[in-house]
Tab-separated table of C-alpha atoms in Angstrom:
chain	number	residue	atom	x	y	z
A	146	MET	CA	46.748	5.526	-11.157
A	147	ASP	CA	46.517	7.744	-8.088
A	148	ALA	CA	44.658	6.034	-5.214
A	149	ALA	CA	42.405	9.094	-4.842
A	150	THR	CA	41.164	8.890	-8.436
A	151	PRO	CA	37.984	6.820	-8.590
A	152	SER	CA	38.148	3.846	-10.936
A	153	PRO	CA	35.995	4.139	-14.023
A	154	PRO	CA	32.808	2.029	-13.678
A	155	THR	CA	33.375	-1.540	-14.812
A	156	GLY	CA	30.932	-4.168	-15.997
A	157	SER	CA	27.510	-3.715	-17.502
A	158	PRO	CA	24.967	-1.533	-15.689
A	159	LEU	CA	21.674	-3.253	-15.010
A	160	PHE	CA	18.762	-1.166	-13.785
A	161	SER	CA	15.913	-2.906	-11.965
A	162	ARG	CA	12.471	-1.836	-10.863
A	163	ILE	CA	9.743	-3.405	-8.731
A	164	ARG	CA	6.268	-2.059	-9.385
A	165	LEU	CA	2.643	-3.089	-8.957
A	166	ALA	CA	1.336	-5.270	-11.757
A	167	VAL	CA	-1.410	-3.880	-13.975
A	168	PRO	CA	-3.907	-5.822	-16.120
A	169	SER	CA	-1.683	-5.561	-19.211
A	170	ASP	CA	0.983	-7.593	-17.338
A	171	VAL	CA	-1.235	-10.700	-17.316
A	172	PRO	CA	0.462	-12.412	-20.303
A	173	HIS	CA	3.855	-12.006	-18.578
A	174	ILE	CA	2.550	-13.190	-15.190
A	175	HIS	CA	1.018	-16.196	-16.922
A	176	LYS	CA	4.322	-17.121	-18.579
A	177	LEU	CA	6.281	-16.575	-15.340
A	178	LEU	CA	3.863	-18.809	-13.449
A	179	HIS	CA	4.299	-21.601	-15.985
A	180	GLN	CA	8.115	-21.186	-15.904
A	181	MET	CA	7.924	-21.397	-12.128
A	182	ALA	CA	5.821	-24.567	-12.375
A	183	ALA	CA	8.405	-26.087	-14.735
A	184	PHE	CA	11.185	-25.172	-12.271
A	185	GLU	CA	9.221	-26.858	-9.482
A	186	ASN	CA	8.439	-29.946	-11.616
A	187	HIS	CA	4.766	-29.056	-11.308
A	188	SER	CA	3.911	-28.292	-14.922
A	189	HIS	CA	1.384	-31.146	-14.864
A	190	VAL	CA	-0.665	-29.377	-12.169
A	191	CYS	CA	-0.336	-25.828	-13.506
A	192	SER	CA	-3.520	-25.149	-15.454
A	193	THR	CA	-3.803	-21.392	-14.891
A	194	THR	CA	-4.916	-19.430	-17.935
A	195	GLU	CA	-4.570	-15.754	-18.723
A	196	SER	CA	-8.304	-15.356	-18.264
A	197	ASP	CA	-8.100	-16.924	-14.753
A	198	LEU	CA	-5.505	-14.322	-13.852
A	199	SER	CA	-7.475	-11.464	-15.385
A	200	ALA	CA	-10.528	-12.598	-13.417
A	201	HIS	CA	-8.840	-12.783	-10.017
A	202	LEU	CA	-5.824	-10.465	-9.879
A	203	PHE	CA	-7.346	-7.018	-10.061
A	204	THR	CA	-10.639	-7.338	-8.212
A	205	SER	CA	-9.803	-4.956	-5.346
A	206	PRO	CA	-7.374	-2.147	-4.569
A	207	PRO	CA	-3.761	-3.386	-4.244
A	208	PHE	CA	-2.896	-5.319	-1.056
A	209	GLN	CA	-6.554	-6.006	-0.167
A	210	SER	CA	-6.691	-9.270	-2.083
A	211	VAL	CA	-4.349	-10.988	-4.580
A	212	THR	CA	-1.547	-8.551	-5.439
A	213	THR	CA	1.411	-8.896	-7.797
A	214	PHE	CA	4.739	-7.106	-7.897
A	215	ILE	CA	6.570	-7.203	-11.232
A	216	LEU	CA	10.385	-7.132	-11.393
A	217	GLU	CA	11.706	-5.440	-14.520
A	218	VAL	CA	15.248	-4.888	-15.715
A	219	SER	CA	16.844	-2.649	-18.291
A	220	THR	CA	20.368	-1.854	-19.448
A	221	LYS	CA	19.278	1.813	-19.571
A	222	PRO	CA	17.772	3.967	-16.821
A	223	PHE	CA	13.992	3.596	-16.572
A	224	PRO	CA	12.132	6.332	-18.449
A	225	GLU	CA	11.147	9.144	-16.114
A	226	ASP	CA	7.799	9.562	-17.836
A	227	SER	CA	6.789	5.894	-17.446
A	228	PRO	CA	3.129	5.591	-16.373
A	229	HIS	CA	4.344	3.021	-13.845
A	230	ASN	CA	6.134	5.712	-11.848
A	231	SER	CA	2.888	7.348	-10.794
A	232	ASN	CA	0.821	4.587	-9.197
A	233	ALA	CA	-0.848	6.121	-6.159
A	234	ASN	CA	-0.773	2.849	-4.221
A	235	TYR	CA	2.894	1.991	-4.500
A	236	ILE	CA	6.087	3.865	-5.288
A	237	PRO	CA	8.305	1.590	-7.402
A	238	VAL	CA	11.653	0.461	-6.008
A	239	VAL	CA	14.478	1.231	-8.454
A	240	ARG	CA	18.093	-0.012	-8.213
A	241	MET	CA	21.218	-0.100	-10.332
A	242	LEU	CA	23.886	-2.740	-10.204
A	243	ASN	CA	26.975	-3.438	-12.239
A	244	SER	CA	26.790	-6.891	-13.675
A	245	GLU	CA	30.149	-8.441	-14.527
A	246	HIS	CA	28.905	-9.378	-17.994
A	247	PRO	CA	25.838	-8.292	-19.948
A	248	VAL	CA	22.973	-10.697	-19.269
A	249	ASP	CA	22.243	-13.055	-22.124
A	250	ASP	CA	18.447	-13.339	-21.986
A	251	PRO	CA	17.135	-15.975	-24.406
A	252	ASP	CA	13.513	-15.023	-23.629
A	253	GLY	CA	14.058	-11.268	-23.772
A	254	GLU	CA	11.757	-10.877	-26.757
A	255	ILE	CA	8.715	-12.585	-25.210
A	256	PHE	CA	9.199	-10.805	-21.882
A	257	LYS	CA	9.408	-7.294	-23.372
A	258	SER	CA	7.641	-4.778	-21.153
A	259	GLU	CA	5.604	-1.742	-22.209
A	260	ASP	CA	8.453	0.685	-21.531
A	261	GLU	CA	11.194	0.721	-24.163
A	262	ASN	CA	14.295	-1.423	-23.444
A	263	VAL	CA	12.596	-2.947	-20.410
A	264	VAL	CA	12.208	-6.680	-19.805
A	265	VAL	CA	10.140	-8.523	-17.178
A	266	ALA	CA	12.515	-10.640	-15.065
A	267	GLY	CA	10.375	-11.955	-12.216
A	268	PHE	CA	7.378	-11.513	-9.952
A	269	VAL	CA	5.904	-12.152	-6.559
A	270	LEU	CA	2.211	-12.826	-5.979
A	271	PHE	CA	0.711	-12.494	-2.501
A	272	PHE	CA	-2.553	-11.890	-0.637
A	273	PRO	CA	-3.560	-10.926	2.899
A	274	ASN	CA	-3.838	-13.644	5.519
A	275	PHE	CA	-5.026	-13.302	9.119
A	276	PRO	CA	-2.958	-15.130	11.742
A	277	SER	CA	-5.772	-15.124	14.259
A	278	TYR	CA	-3.629	-15.409	17.415
A	279	THR	CA	-1.907	-12.132	16.561
A	280	GLY	CA	-5.155	-10.386	15.616
A	281	ARG	CA	-3.367	-8.582	12.771
A	282	PRO	CA	-3.241	-9.390	9.075
A	283	GLY	CA	-0.119	-10.527	7.298
A	284	PHE	CA	0.767	-11.485	3.746
A	285	PHE	CA	0.689	-15.013	2.364
A	286	LEU	CA	3.323	-15.149	-0.342
A	287	GLU	CA	1.861	-17.526	-2.891
A	288	ALA	CA	4.277	-17.380	-5.839
A	289	PHE	CA	7.788	-16.001	-6.162
A	290	PHE	CA	10.059	-16.367	-9.190
A	291	VAL	CA	13.069	-14.776	-10.892
A	292	ARG	CA	13.868	-15.935	-14.421
A	293	LYS	CA	16.999	-18.093	-14.640
A	294	CYS	CA	19.312	-15.620	-16.370
A	295	TYR	CA	18.602	-12.973	-13.718
A	296	ARG	CA	19.343	-15.116	-10.660
A	297	ARG	CA	22.215	-14.607	-8.194
A	298	LYS	CA	22.046	-10.823	-8.583
A	299	GLY	CA	20.054	-9.996	-5.445
A	300	PHE	CA	16.697	-9.699	-7.227
A	301	GLY	CA	15.061	-12.431	-5.137
A	302	LYS	CA	16.015	-10.575	-1.982
A	303	MET	CA	14.791	-7.320	-3.518
A	304	LEU	CA	11.355	-8.850	-4.282
A	305	LEU	CA	10.937	-10.503	-0.887
A	306	SER	CA	12.124	-7.315	0.848
A	307	ALA	CA	9.566	-5.305	-1.102
A	308	VAL	CA	6.780	-7.504	0.303
A	309	ALA	CA	8.279	-7.363	3.813
A	310	LYS	CA	8.546	-3.556	3.653
A	311	GLN	CA	4.952	-3.274	2.509
A	312	ALA	CA	3.878	-5.511	5.423
A	313	VAL	CA	5.768	-3.275	7.885
A	314	LYS	CA	4.276	-0.170	6.310
A	315	MET	CA	0.754	-1.542	6.781
A	316	ASP	CA	1.527	-2.714	10.342
A	317	TYR	CA	1.007	-6.315	9.220
A	318	CYS	CA	2.455	-9.039	11.437
A	319	GLU	CA	4.181	-11.419	9.031
A	320	VAL	CA	5.039	-12.662	5.578
A	321	PHE	CA	4.213	-16.361	5.367
A	322	TRP	CA	4.987	-18.916	2.638
A	323	LEU	CA	5.553	-22.548	1.726
A	324	VAL	CA	8.607	-24.108	0.112
A	325	LYS	CA	8.959	-27.422	-1.687
A	326	ASN	CA	10.745	-29.863	0.618
A	327	TRP	CA	13.622	-30.440	-1.836
A	328	ASN	CA	14.413	-26.770	-2.427
A	329	VAL	CA	17.299	-26.412	0.040
A	330	ASN	CA	18.805	-23.456	-1.841
A	331	ALA	CA	15.594	-21.518	-1.301
A	332	MET	CA	15.517	-22.524	2.378
A	333	ARG	CA	19.056	-21.242	2.932
A	334	PHE	CA	18.137	-17.979	1.224
A	335	TYR	CA	14.983	-17.565	3.347
A	336	GLU	CA	16.836	-18.337	6.578
A	337	ASP	CA	19.515	-15.786	5.638
A	338	MET	CA	16.698	-13.241	5.280
A	339	GLY	CA	15.618	-13.959	8.872
A	340	ALA	CA	12.653	-16.254	8.184
A	341	GLN	CA	11.765	-18.990	10.657
A	342	THR	CA	10.271	-22.410	9.983
A	343	VAL	CA	6.814	-23.281	11.320
A	344	GLU	CA	6.173	-26.927	12.185
A	345	ARG	CA	2.709	-27.885	11.004
A	346	LYS	CA	1.037	-30.557	8.948
A	347	ILE	CA	-0.702	-29.113	5.869
A	348	TYR	CA	-4.076	-30.307	4.579
A	349	THR	CA	-6.128	-29.534	1.502
A	350	LEU	CA	-9.623	-30.609	0.643
A	351	THR	CA	-9.859	-30.355	-3.128
A	352	GLY	CA	-11.079	-32.044	-6.303
A	353	ASP	CA	-13.678	-34.813	-5.939
A	354	ALA	CA	-13.273	-34.896	-2.144
A	355	LEU	CA	-14.287	-31.230	-2.005
A	356	GLN	CA	-17.188	-31.639	-4.450
A	357	LEU	CA	-18.592	-34.502	-2.368
A	358	HIS	CA	-19.321	-32.143	0.493
A	359	GLN	CA	-21.894	-30.234	-1.503
A	360	ASN	CA	-24.307	-33.045	-0.664
A	361	ASP	CA	-23.662	-33.010	3.106
A	362	ASP	CA	-26.925	-32.358	4.870
B	167	MET	CA	-45.525	-52.073	21.583
B	168	ASP	CA	-46.598	-52.741	18.000
B	169	ALA	CA	-43.644	-52.683	15.576
B	170	ALA	CA	-45.522	-50.224	13.343
B	171	THR	CA	-45.861	-47.656	16.123
B	172	PRO	CA	-42.928	-45.260	16.047
B	173	SER	CA	-40.918	-45.178	19.257
B	174	PRO	CA	-41.200	-41.969	21.187
B	175	PRO	CA	-38.086	-39.843	20.742
B	176	THR	CA	-35.420	-40.719	23.259
B	177	GLY	CA	-32.575	-38.641	24.627
B	178	SER	CA	-32.325	-34.886	24.700
B	179	PRO	CA	-32.924	-32.950	21.510
B	180	LEU	CA	-30.116	-30.562	20.597
B	181	PHE	CA	-30.690	-28.082	17.820
B	182	SER	CA	-27.687	-26.567	16.065
B	183	ARG	CA	-27.215	-23.731	13.630
B	184	ILE	CA	-24.296	-22.428	11.589
B	185	ARG	CA	-24.601	-18.803	10.548
B	186	LEU	CA	-22.411	-15.899	9.478
B	187	ALA	CA	-20.873	-13.995	12.376
B	188	VAL	CA	-21.944	-10.384	12.899
B	189	PRO	CA	-20.050	-7.643	14.753
B	190	SER	CA	-21.931	-8.337	18.003
B	191	ASP	CA	-20.374	-11.855	18.016
B	192	VAL	CA	-16.879	-10.438	18.554
B	193	PRO	CA	-16.782	-11.074	22.328
B	194	HIS	CA	-17.692	-14.740	21.736
B	195	ILE	CA	-15.195	-15.139	18.867
B	196	HIS	CA	-12.540	-13.605	21.116
B	197	LYS	CA	-13.258	-16.086	23.917
B	198	LEU	CA	-13.384	-19.038	21.498
B	199	LEU	CA	-10.032	-18.030	20.023
B	200	HIS	CA	-8.434	-17.907	23.467
B	201	GLN	CA	-9.979	-21.285	24.400
B	202	MET	CA	-8.591	-22.665	21.158
B	203	ALA	CA	-5.147	-21.258	22.006
B	204	ALA	CA	-5.316	-22.910	25.441
B	205	PHE	CA	-6.274	-26.231	23.801
B	206	GLU	CA	-3.278	-25.889	21.455
B	207	ASN	CA	-0.913	-24.896	24.306
B	208	HIS	CA	-0.457	-21.554	22.550
B	209	SER	CA	-1.981	-19.196	25.106
B	210	HIS	CA	1.401	-17.462	25.444
B	211	VAL	CA	1.281	-16.386	21.788
B	212	CYS	CA	-2.422	-15.500	21.612
B	213	SER	CA	-2.611	-11.740	22.050
B	214	THR	CA	-5.729	-11.023	19.967
B	215	THR	CA	-8.063	-8.460	21.466
B	216	GLU	CA	-11.711	-7.792	20.781
B	217	SER	CA	-10.747	-4.544	19.079
B	218	ASP	CA	-8.331	-6.420	16.747
B	219	LEU	CA	-11.221	-8.634	15.704
B	220	SER	CA	-13.629	-5.734	15.291
B	221	ALA	CA	-11.042	-3.986	13.108
B	222	HIS	CA	-10.378	-6.907	10.763
B	223	LEU	CA	-13.371	-9.255	10.636
B	224	PHE	CA	-16.044	-7.201	8.934
B	225	THR	CA	-14.149	-5.044	6.461
B	226	SER	CA	-15.688	-6.488	3.291
B	227	PRO	CA	-18.756	-8.480	2.244
B	228	PRO	CA	-18.674	-12.078	3.557
B	229	PHE	CA	-16.249	-14.496	1.833
B	230	GLN	CA	-14.191	-11.686	0.227
B	231	SER	CA	-11.798	-11.379	3.165
B	232	VAL	CA	-11.765	-12.793	6.713
B	233	THR	CA	-15.099	-14.525	7.332
B	234	THR	CA	-16.428	-16.301	10.416
B	235	PHE	CA	-19.137	-18.925	10.814
B	236	ILE	CA	-20.637	-19.258	14.286
B	237	LEU	CA	-21.962	-22.594	15.567
B	238	GLU	CA	-24.837	-22.225	17.994
B	239	VAL	CA	-26.828	-24.834	19.895
B	240	SER	CA	-30.136	-24.825	21.726
B	241	THR	CA	-32.309	-27.369	23.474
B	242	LYS	CA	-35.296	-25.691	21.780
B	243	PRO	CA	-35.923	-25.039	18.065
B	244	PHE	CA	-34.320	-21.807	16.862
B	245	PRO	CA	-36.777	-18.905	16.807
B	246	GLU	CA	-38.275	-18.442	13.364
B	247	ASP	CA	-38.120	-14.676	13.674
B	248	SER	CA	-34.376	-14.587	14.495
B	249	PRO	CA	-32.639	-11.792	12.566
B	250	HIS	CA	-29.926	-14.372	11.788
B	251	ASN	CA	-32.309	-16.286	9.509
B	252	SER	CA	-32.437	-13.509	6.953
B	253	ASN	CA	-28.808	-12.789	6.033
B	254	ALA	CA	-28.727	-12.221	2.285
B	255	ASN	CA	-25.217	-13.665	1.962
B	256	TYR	CA	-25.678	-16.990	3.661
B	257	ILE	CA	-28.621	-19.203	4.565
B	258	PRO	CA	-27.910	-20.758	7.971
B	259	VAL	CA	-27.536	-24.530	8.250
B	260	VAL	CA	-29.865	-25.943	10.937
B	261	ARG	CA	-29.823	-29.504	12.318
B	262	MET	CA	-31.391	-31.473	15.138
B	263	LEU	CA	-29.822	-34.405	16.907
B	264	ASN	CA	-30.792	-36.488	19.884
B	265	SER	CA	-28.081	-36.363	22.469
B	266	GLU	CA	-28.023	-39.328	24.845
B	267	HIS	CA	-27.813	-36.981	27.824
B	268	PRO	CA	-28.409	-33.252	28.143
B	269	VAL	CA	-25.133	-31.391	27.643
B	270	ASP	CA	-23.650	-30.005	30.848
B	271	ASP	CA	-22.149	-26.704	29.670
B	272	PRO	CA	-20.106	-25.040	32.429
B	273	ASP	CA	-19.570	-21.924	30.264
B	274	GLY	CA	-23.183	-21.674	29.055
B	275	GLU	CA	-23.712	-18.358	30.775
B	276	ILE	CA	-20.730	-16.555	29.199
B	277	PHE	CA	-21.469	-17.993	25.738
B	278	LYS	CA	-25.156	-16.947	25.697
B	279	SER	CA	-26.189	-15.802	22.217
B	280	GLU	CA	-28.588	-13.008	21.290
B	281	ASP	CA	-31.467	-15.395	20.608
B	282	GLU	CA	-33.159	-16.789	23.711
B	283	ASN	CA	-31.996	-20.246	24.903
B	284	VAL	CA	-29.174	-20.219	22.364
B	285	VAL	CA	-25.500	-20.792	23.207
B	286	VAL	CA	-22.401	-20.311	21.046
B	287	ALA	CA	-20.602	-23.676	20.785
B	288	GLY	CA	-17.878	-23.142	18.200
B	289	PHE	CA	-16.647	-21.280	15.161
B	290	VAL	CA	-14.559	-21.426	12.021
B	291	LEU	CA	-12.609	-18.460	10.652
B	292	PHE	CA	-11.371	-18.441	7.061
B	293	PHE	CA	-10.323	-16.155	4.228
B	294	PRO	CA	-9.781	-16.489	0.460
B	295	ASN	CA	-6.447	-17.774	-0.787
B	296	PHE	CA	-5.282	-18.083	-4.403
B	297	PRO	CA	-3.497	-21.325	-5.313
B	298	SER	CA	-1.847	-19.796	-8.341
B	299	TYR	CA	-1.299	-23.045	-10.291
B	300	THR	CA	-5.048	-23.662	-10.354
B	301	GLY	CA	-5.892	-20.053	-11.223
B	302	ARG	CA	-8.945	-20.200	-8.948
B	303	PRO	CA	-9.388	-18.965	-5.382
B	304	GLY	CA	-9.894	-21.268	-2.435
B	305	PHE	CA	-10.393	-20.817	1.291
B	306	PHE	CA	-7.603	-20.818	3.867
B	307	LEU	CA	-9.142	-22.129	7.065
B	308	GLU	CA	-7.334	-20.220	9.781
B	309	ALA	CA	-9.123	-21.192	12.998
B	310	PHE	CA	-11.584	-23.968	13.802
B	311	PHE	CA	-12.883	-24.847	17.252
B	312	VAL	CA	-15.784	-26.588	18.999
B	313	ARG	CA	-16.067	-26.099	22.767
B	314	LYS	CA	-15.178	-29.203	24.776
B	315	CYS	CA	-18.666	-30.149	25.998
B	316	TYR	CA	-20.018	-30.109	22.423
B	317	ARG	CA	-17.392	-32.375	20.865
B	318	ARG	CA	-18.016	-35.851	19.406
B	319	LYS	CA	-21.473	-34.879	18.175
B	320	GLY	CA	-20.637	-34.177	14.528
B	321	PHE	CA	-20.379	-30.397	14.913
B	322	GLY	CA	-16.769	-30.256	13.705
B	323	LYS	CA	-17.782	-32.047	10.527
B	324	MET	CA	-20.795	-29.748	10.177
B	325	LEU	CA	-18.555	-26.639	10.399
B	326	LEU	CA	-15.894	-27.912	7.999
B	327	SER	CA	-18.612	-29.098	5.584
B	328	ALA	CA	-20.198	-25.653	5.683
B	329	VAL	CA	-16.914	-24.115	4.500
B	330	ALA	CA	-16.456	-26.840	1.867
B	331	LYS	CA	-20.005	-26.336	0.546
B	332	GLN	CA	-19.465	-22.595	0.341
B	333	ALA	CA	-16.240	-23.212	-1.611
B	334	VAL	CA	-18.078	-25.476	-4.064
B	335	LYS	CA	-20.902	-22.963	-4.389
B	336	MET	CA	-18.400	-20.228	-5.330
B	337	ASP	CA	-16.506	-22.562	-7.709
B	338	TYR	CA	-13.444	-22.288	-5.442
B	339	CYS	CA	-10.786	-24.962	-5.840
B	340	GLU	CA	-9.912	-25.983	-2.282
B	341	VAL	CA	-10.125	-25.603	1.470
B	342	PHE	CA	-6.607	-25.448	2.886
B	343	TRP	CA	-5.401	-25.491	6.507
B	344	LEU	CA	-2.582	-26.292	8.919
B	345	VAL	CA	-2.643	-28.675	11.867
B	346	LYS	CA	-0.334	-28.883	14.860
B	347	ASN	CA	2.005	-31.848	14.402
B	348	TRP	CA	0.853	-33.548	17.631
B	349	ASN	CA	-2.867	-33.365	16.906
B	350	VAL	CA	-3.351	-36.879	15.519
B	351	ASN	CA	-7.052	-36.931	16.414
B	352	ALA	CA	-7.616	-33.929	14.188
B	353	MET	CA	-5.546	-35.506	11.390
B	354	ARG	CA	-7.655	-38.661	11.494
B	355	PHE	CA	-10.822	-36.571	11.373
B	356	TYR	CA	-9.547	-34.528	8.399
B	357	GLU	CA	-8.457	-37.612	6.488
B	358	ASP	CA	-11.874	-39.197	7.086
B	359	MET	CA	-13.388	-36.067	5.526
B	360	GLY	CA	-11.313	-36.662	2.374
B	361	ALA	CA	-8.518	-34.138	2.990
B	362	GLN	CA	-5.023	-34.828	1.686
B	363	THR	CA	-1.698	-33.829	3.181
B	364	VAL	CA	0.594	-31.420	1.311
B	365	GLU	CA	4.343	-31.855	1.834
B	366	ARG	CA	5.934	-28.431	2.177
B	367	LYS	CA	8.230	-26.573	4.521
B	368	ILE	CA	6.545	-23.527	6.073
B	369	TYR	CA	8.297	-20.199	6.635
B	370	THR	CA	7.317	-16.990	8.356
B	371	LEU	CA	9.122	-13.679	8.469
B	372	THR	CA	7.828	-11.917	11.546
B	373	GLY	CA	8.758	-9.840	14.597
B	374	ASP	CA	12.177	-8.179	14.602
B	375	ALA	CA	13.288	-10.063	11.477
B	376	LEU	CA	10.358	-8.549	9.574
B	377	GLN	CA	10.895	-5.049	10.958
B	378	LEU	CA	14.555	-5.125	9.894
B	379	HIS	CA	13.533	-5.193	6.245
B	380	GLN	CA	12.012	-1.748	6.425
B	381	ASN	CA	15.564	-0.431	6.110
B	382	ASP	CA	16.470	-2.487	3.041
B	383	ASP	CA	17.463	-0.169	0.255
């Protein structure tokens, strides 16, 4: 073949989209959260229900309180007339990559999205924080997950970048998050993205110890 | 003196009040934040201005985004007709203690409050978080400070309890915060209040590393 002739595309095209979650995504977010808890060996402390999420995820305009980005994938281009393309608060990020092999998704059926041929592959959930020494808000990234069969394709970076870009757009000062101490793969990934560690001790007042304070006089 | 006759009060009475901050408190909050930064050896990273605080502290009803409680003290009872007594969102907490000696407050003049004879002694600044595994919001306690001459009188506990009680009242699941690794006095105080440590690595994406992501495609 002549060197000037482009090679025909190889592999399997995989289209991806990051968009704002809407209330009808709650069942998927709920399942992703429980898969994330299983991955983190925290299933025993993950009690979130769909109604908890419905009650707390859409109480204000996007980015003003808890906000969720949904990662979707499709082997076909995303439909141009999808209602998700026209959200006034956020223009979806769309990419195409050539996967070496088609992705074998064992949970494809339960993660089917509203748009035809589209599957939910991951999410990131975040809310504004306020690092008081900077005097500017940031985002606290609370949950971040890509389903197993879609890992190592750059989707994690795409999700985290989407939050970082939104922070820059809003003139926010940081994206801040916590990582389980054993998750060295995640740490390497975060450090490659330019994140820095913060040395602090973390405290929580919760459960009975929190309830006790209602009687403080 | 007969044992049945109550002893006359000894020491110097010190009245204290915790109330919601209002926009006119910004200059005091600003000074407290910079005193806190000096205490934490972080003055070099504390760039917050009064206009930053004015822009971000009162953007929503109390407890829905960044919220500040102000601790005030007075050697006289708080005036009953203070406008601060009638905030619909929060009933102030008022206490009286007998201090062994009158407090010598070198900064009393610059921390004078709106009410006569009242001085601002500390504050706590917090905002809602969303521990996703619980499915219920909590409070992230971002800044917490009592001025030096008012320490060791129970005011720190009073401030933290006020946040904890508000969390319980709203059916929130936790109060969560970070402590500098060297601040063992604070850790002891928090553990005495029933707080537990959380073992995580903390990351932040900020400054140039954050800005770089605006070009991610």
